[in-house]
PDB file of C-alpha atoms in Angstrom:
ATOM      1  CA  MET A 186      37.472 -28.454  50.777  1.00 63.00           C
ATOM      2  CA  LYS A 187      37.501 -26.028  47.881  1.00 72.00           C
ATOM      3  CA  LEU A 188      34.308 -24.414  46.633  1.00 72.00           C
ATOM      4  CA  ILE A 189      33.713 -24.127  42.997  1.00 73.00           C
ATOM      5  CA  PRO A 190      32.318 -20.812  42.005  1.00 72.00           C
ATOM      6  CA  SER A 191      28.823 -21.148  40.316  1.00 76.00           C
ATOM      7  CA  ARG A 192      27.957 -19.191  37.189  1.00 79.00           C
ATOM      8  CA  ALA A 193      25.179 -16.663  37.483  1.00 77.00           C
ATOM      9  CA  PRO A 194      22.147 -17.767  35.419  1.00 81.00           C
ATOM     10  CA  LEU A 195      21.469 -15.901  32.097  1.00 83.00           C
ATOM     11  CA  ASN A 196      18.642 -13.391  32.402  1.00 88.00           C
ATOM     12  CA  ILE A 197      16.788 -12.966  29.122  1.00 90.00           C
ATOM     13  CA  VAL A 198      14.103 -10.586  30.241  1.00 91.00           C
ATOM     14  CA  PRO A 199      15.969  -7.384  29.074  1.00 91.00           C
ATOM     15  CA  PHE A 200      16.564  -9.086  25.599  1.00 93.00           C
ATOM     16  CA  ILE A 201      12.850  -9.777  25.346  1.00 94.00           C
ATOM     17  CA  ASP A 202      11.986  -6.187  26.322  1.00 94.00           C
ATOM     18  CA  ILE A 203      14.322  -4.907  23.718  1.00 95.00           C
ATOM     19  CA  MET A 204      12.919  -7.137  20.915  1.00 95.00           C
ATOM     20  CA  LEU A 205       9.355  -6.191  21.717  1.00 96.00           C
ATOM     21  CA  VAL A 206      10.242  -2.474  21.490  1.00 95.00           C
ATOM     22  CA  LEU A 207      11.890  -3.116  18.210  1.00 95.00           C
ATOM     23  CA  LEU A 208       8.844  -5.085  16.993  1.00 94.00           C
ATOM     24  CA  CYS A 209       6.581  -2.225  17.897  1.00 92.00           C
ATOM     25  CA  MET A 210       8.700   0.355  16.047  1.00 91.00           C
ATOM     26  CA  VAL A 211       8.829  -1.901  12.963  1.00 89.00           C
ATOM     27  CA  LEU A 212       4.997  -2.431  12.920  1.00 85.00           C
ATOM     28  CA  SER A 213       4.278   1.316  13.420  1.00 82.00           C
ATOM     29  CA  VAL A 214       6.740   2.383  10.699  1.00 80.00           C
ATOM     30  CA  SER A 215       5.387  -0.262   8.178  1.00 73.00           C
ATOM     31  CA  THR A 216       1.791   1.054   8.518  1.00 66.00           C
ATOM     32  CA  PHE A 217       3.030   4.474   7.269  1.00 64.00           C
ATOM     33  CA  ILE A 218       5.052   3.011   4.537  1.00 62.00           C
ATOM     34  CA  ALA A 219       1.903   1.080   3.255  1.00 54.00           C
ATOM     35  CA  GLN A 220       0.000   4.215   2.706  1.00 54.00           C
ATOM     36  CA  GLY A 221       1.706   5.161  -0.455  1.00 53.00           C
ATOM     37  CA  GLU A 222       4.417   7.242  -1.976  1.00 57.00           C
ATOM     38  CA  ILE A 223       2.723  10.606  -2.525  1.00 64.00           C
ATOM     39  CA  LYS A 224       0.002  12.500  -0.629  1.00 67.00           C
ATOM     40  CA  VAL A 225      -3.346  11.668  -2.314  1.00 66.00           C
ATOM     41  CA  ASN A 226      -6.419  13.316  -0.934  1.00 61.00           C
ATOM     42  CA  LEU A 227      -9.030  10.664  -1.674  1.00 63.00           C
ATOM     43  CA  PRO A 228     -12.662  11.411  -2.667  1.00 61.00           C
ATOM     44  CA  GLU A 229     -15.397  10.632  -0.170  1.00 62.00           C
ATOM     45  CA  ALA A 230     -17.944   7.831  -0.711  1.00 60.00           C
ATOM     46  CA  SER A 231     -20.923   6.884   1.551  1.00 61.00           C
ATOM     47  CA  THR A 232     -20.857   3.302   0.214  1.00 59.00           C
ATOM     48  CA  GLN A 233     -17.216   2.583   0.959  1.00 54.00           C
ATOM     49  CA  ASP A 234     -16.347  -1.010   1.744  1.00 57.00           C
ATOM     50  CA  LYS A 235     -13.230  -2.198   3.419  1.00 59.00           C
ATOM     51  CA  LEU A 236     -10.868  -4.188   1.148  1.00 55.00           C
ATOM     52  CA  THR A 237     -11.219  -7.833   2.187  1.00 56.00           C
ATOM     53  CA  ASP A 238      -8.046  -9.910   2.333  1.00 53.00           C
ATOM     54  CA  VAL A 239      -6.291  -9.865  -0.910  1.00 52.00           C
ATOM     55  CA  GLU A 240      -4.698 -13.209  -1.597  1.00 58.00           C
ATOM     56  CA  SER A 241      -2.842 -12.046  -4.687  1.00 62.00           C
ATOM     57  CA  GLU A 242      -0.012  -9.419  -4.925  1.00 79.00           C
ATOM     58  CA  LEU A 243      -1.334  -5.762  -4.330  1.00 82.00           C
ATOM     59  CA  ILE A 244       0.064  -2.981  -6.686  1.00 85.00           C
ATOM     60  CA  LEU A 245      -0.690   0.765  -6.064  1.00 85.00           C
ATOM     61  CA  LEU A 246      -1.564   3.130  -8.921  1.00 87.00           C
ATOM     62  CA  GLU A 247      -1.450   6.473  -7.524  1.00 87.00           C
ATOM     63  CA  ILE A 248      -2.399   9.910  -9.285  1.00 87.00           C
ATOM     64  CA  GLY A 249      -1.762  12.983  -7.222  1.00 85.00           C
ATOM     65  CA  GLU A 250      -3.194  16.451  -7.284  1.00 84.00           C
ATOM     66  CA  ASN A 251      -0.958  17.750  -9.971  1.00 86.00           C
ATOM     67  CA  ASN A 252      -1.529  14.612 -12.043  1.00 85.00           C
ATOM     68  CA  GLU A 253       1.747  13.069 -11.172  1.00 87.00           C
ATOM     69  CA  ILE A 254       1.438   9.259 -11.516  1.00 87.00           C
ATOM     70  CA  TYR A 255       3.181   6.598  -9.434  1.00 88.00           C
ATOM     71  CA  PHE A 256       3.001   3.005 -10.366  1.00 87.00           C
ATOM     72  CA  ASP A 257       3.921   0.551  -7.564  1.00 85.00           C
ATOM     73  CA  GLY A 258       5.794   3.387  -5.679  1.00 82.00           C
ATOM     74  CA  LYS A 259       7.810   4.553  -8.788  1.00 86.00           C
ATOM     75  CA  LYS A 260       6.994   7.749 -10.726  1.00 86.00           C
ATOM     76  CA  ALA A 261       5.801   7.084 -14.290  1.00 86.00           C
ATOM     77  CA  ASP A 262       4.123   8.756 -17.244  1.00 84.00           C
ATOM     78  CA  SER A 263       0.763   7.707 -18.815  1.00 80.00           C
ATOM     79  CA  GLU A 264       2.464   5.788 -21.709  1.00 84.00           C
ATOM     80  CA  SER A 265       4.589   3.686 -19.489  1.00 86.00           C
ATOM     81  CA  VAL A 266       1.600   3.046 -17.230  1.00 84.00           C
ATOM     82  CA  ALA A 267      -0.346   1.736 -20.126  1.00 83.00           C
ATOM     83  CA  GLU A 268       2.645  -0.608 -20.907  1.00 86.00           C
ATOM     84  CA  LYS A 269       2.808  -1.803 -17.358  1.00 87.00           C
ATOM     85  CA  LEU A 270      -0.889  -2.392 -17.268  1.00 84.00           C
ATOM     86  CA  THR A 271      -0.480  -4.518 -20.507  1.00 85.00           C
ATOM     87  CA  SER A 272       2.171  -6.719 -18.841  1.00 86.00           C
ATOM     88  CA  LEU A 273       0.228  -6.917 -15.605  1.00 84.00           C
ATOM     89  CA  ASP A 274      -0.790 -10.451 -14.478  1.00 83.00           C
ATOM     90  CA  PRO A 275      -4.574 -10.703 -14.238  1.00 79.00           C
ATOM     91  CA  ASP A 276      -4.301 -12.287 -10.672  1.00 82.00           C
ATOM     92  CA  VAL A 277      -2.541  -9.210  -9.358  1.00 85.00           C
ATOM     93  CA  HIS A 278      -4.877  -6.814  -7.433  1.00 86.00           C
ATOM     94  CA  LEU A 279      -4.444  -3.150  -8.593  1.00 87.00           C
ATOM     95  CA  GLU A 280      -5.650  -0.431  -6.093  1.00 86.00           C
ATOM     96  CA  LEU A 281      -6.279   2.920  -7.678  1.00 87.00           C
ATOM     97  CA  ARG A 282      -5.654   5.829  -5.397  1.00 86.00           C
ATOM     98  CA  ILE A 283      -6.751   9.072  -7.168  1.00 85.00           C
ATOM     99  CA  ASP A 284      -6.640  12.680  -5.710  1.00 84.00           C
ATOM    100  CA  GLU A 285     -10.142  14.199  -5.823  1.00 83.00           C
ATOM    101  CA  LYS A 286      -8.552  17.227  -7.553  1.00 85.00           C
ATOM    102  CA  ALA A 287      -6.680  15.154 -10.217  1.00 85.00           C
ATOM    103  CA  ASP A 288      -7.681  15.234 -13.752  1.00 85.00           C
ATOM    104  CA  PHE A 289     -10.784  13.046 -14.251  1.00 84.00           C
ATOM    105  CA  GLY A 290      -9.723  12.356 -17.860  1.00 85.00           C
ATOM    106  CA  LEU A 291      -6.585  10.564 -16.594  1.00 84.00           C
ATOM    107  CA  PHE A 292      -8.653   8.336 -14.356  1.00 83.00           C
ATOM    108  CA  ILE A 293     -10.815   7.386 -17.368  1.00 85.00           C
ATOM    109  CA  VAL A 294      -7.785   6.468 -19.363  1.00 84.00           C
ATOM    110  CA  VAL A 295      -6.678   4.103 -16.715  1.00 84.00           C
ATOM    111  CA  LEU A 296     -10.185   2.606 -16.402  1.00 86.00           C
ATOM    112  CA  ASP A 297     -10.499   2.251 -20.209  1.00 87.00           C
ATOM    113  CA  LYS A 298      -7.071   0.355 -20.316  1.00 85.00           C
ATOM    114  CA  LEU A 299      -8.166  -1.994 -17.596  1.00 84.00           C
ATOM    115  CA  ARG A 300     -11.457  -2.650 -19.492  1.00 85.00           C
ATOM    116  CA  GLU A 301      -9.704  -3.098 -22.651  1.00 87.00           C
ATOM    117  CA  LEU A 302      -7.251  -5.745 -21.033  1.00 85.00           C
ATOM    118  CA  ASN A 303     -10.400  -7.355 -19.274  1.00 84.00           C
ATOM    119  CA  HIS A 304      -8.593  -6.811 -15.954  1.00 82.00           C
ATOM    120  CA  GLY A 305     -11.208  -6.802 -13.368  1.00 81.00           C
ATOM    121  CA  ASN A 306      -9.067  -7.446 -10.327  1.00 83.00           C
ATOM    122  CA  PHE A 307      -8.871  -3.754  -9.027  1.00 84.00           C
ATOM    123  CA  SER A 308     -10.388  -1.534  -6.515  1.00 83.00           C
ATOM    124  CA  ILE A 309     -10.750   2.308  -6.233  1.00 81.00           C
ATOM    125  CA  ALA A 310      -9.737   3.750  -2.803  1.00 80.00           C
ATOM    126  CA  THR A 311     -11.984   6.222  -1.198  1.00 74.00           C
ATOM    127  CA  LYS A 312     -12.398   7.727   2.129  1.00 74.00           C
ATOM    128  CA  LYS A 313     -15.816   7.316   4.220  1.00 72.00           C
ATOM    129  CA  THR A 314     -18.110  10.244   4.266  1.00 70.00           C
ATOM    130  CA  LYS A 315     -18.428  11.673   7.654  1.00 70.00           C
ATOM    131  CA  LEU A 316     -22.100  11.999   8.877  1.00 62.00           C
TER     132      LEU A 316
END
């Protein structure tokens, strides 16, 4: 009588381990990407609230220490930002991240444009005051 060799069962545990490591790496890298394109030293506020779940699309408008402007991750000047704000859908949530050493006048120009367009769906990012 001739014996038929049996096939070894497929072990998927190493595959699952590798996939979990890759998932952890992707999640950790994505948190750093979501923080923005430029280094912005946010002003402190004691009444800071966490941004609740935003159901609409989120666009970042960042103004750095040297008044460099980034709109949705791309470098822009104040005129092009005004044009982009004009074409912005009112349902899109705009997060303003302005460095505490940036020119306050530039911040007022952005707020003025948002008020002119009647776009109330925005938030101003701050960091919590340490007690």
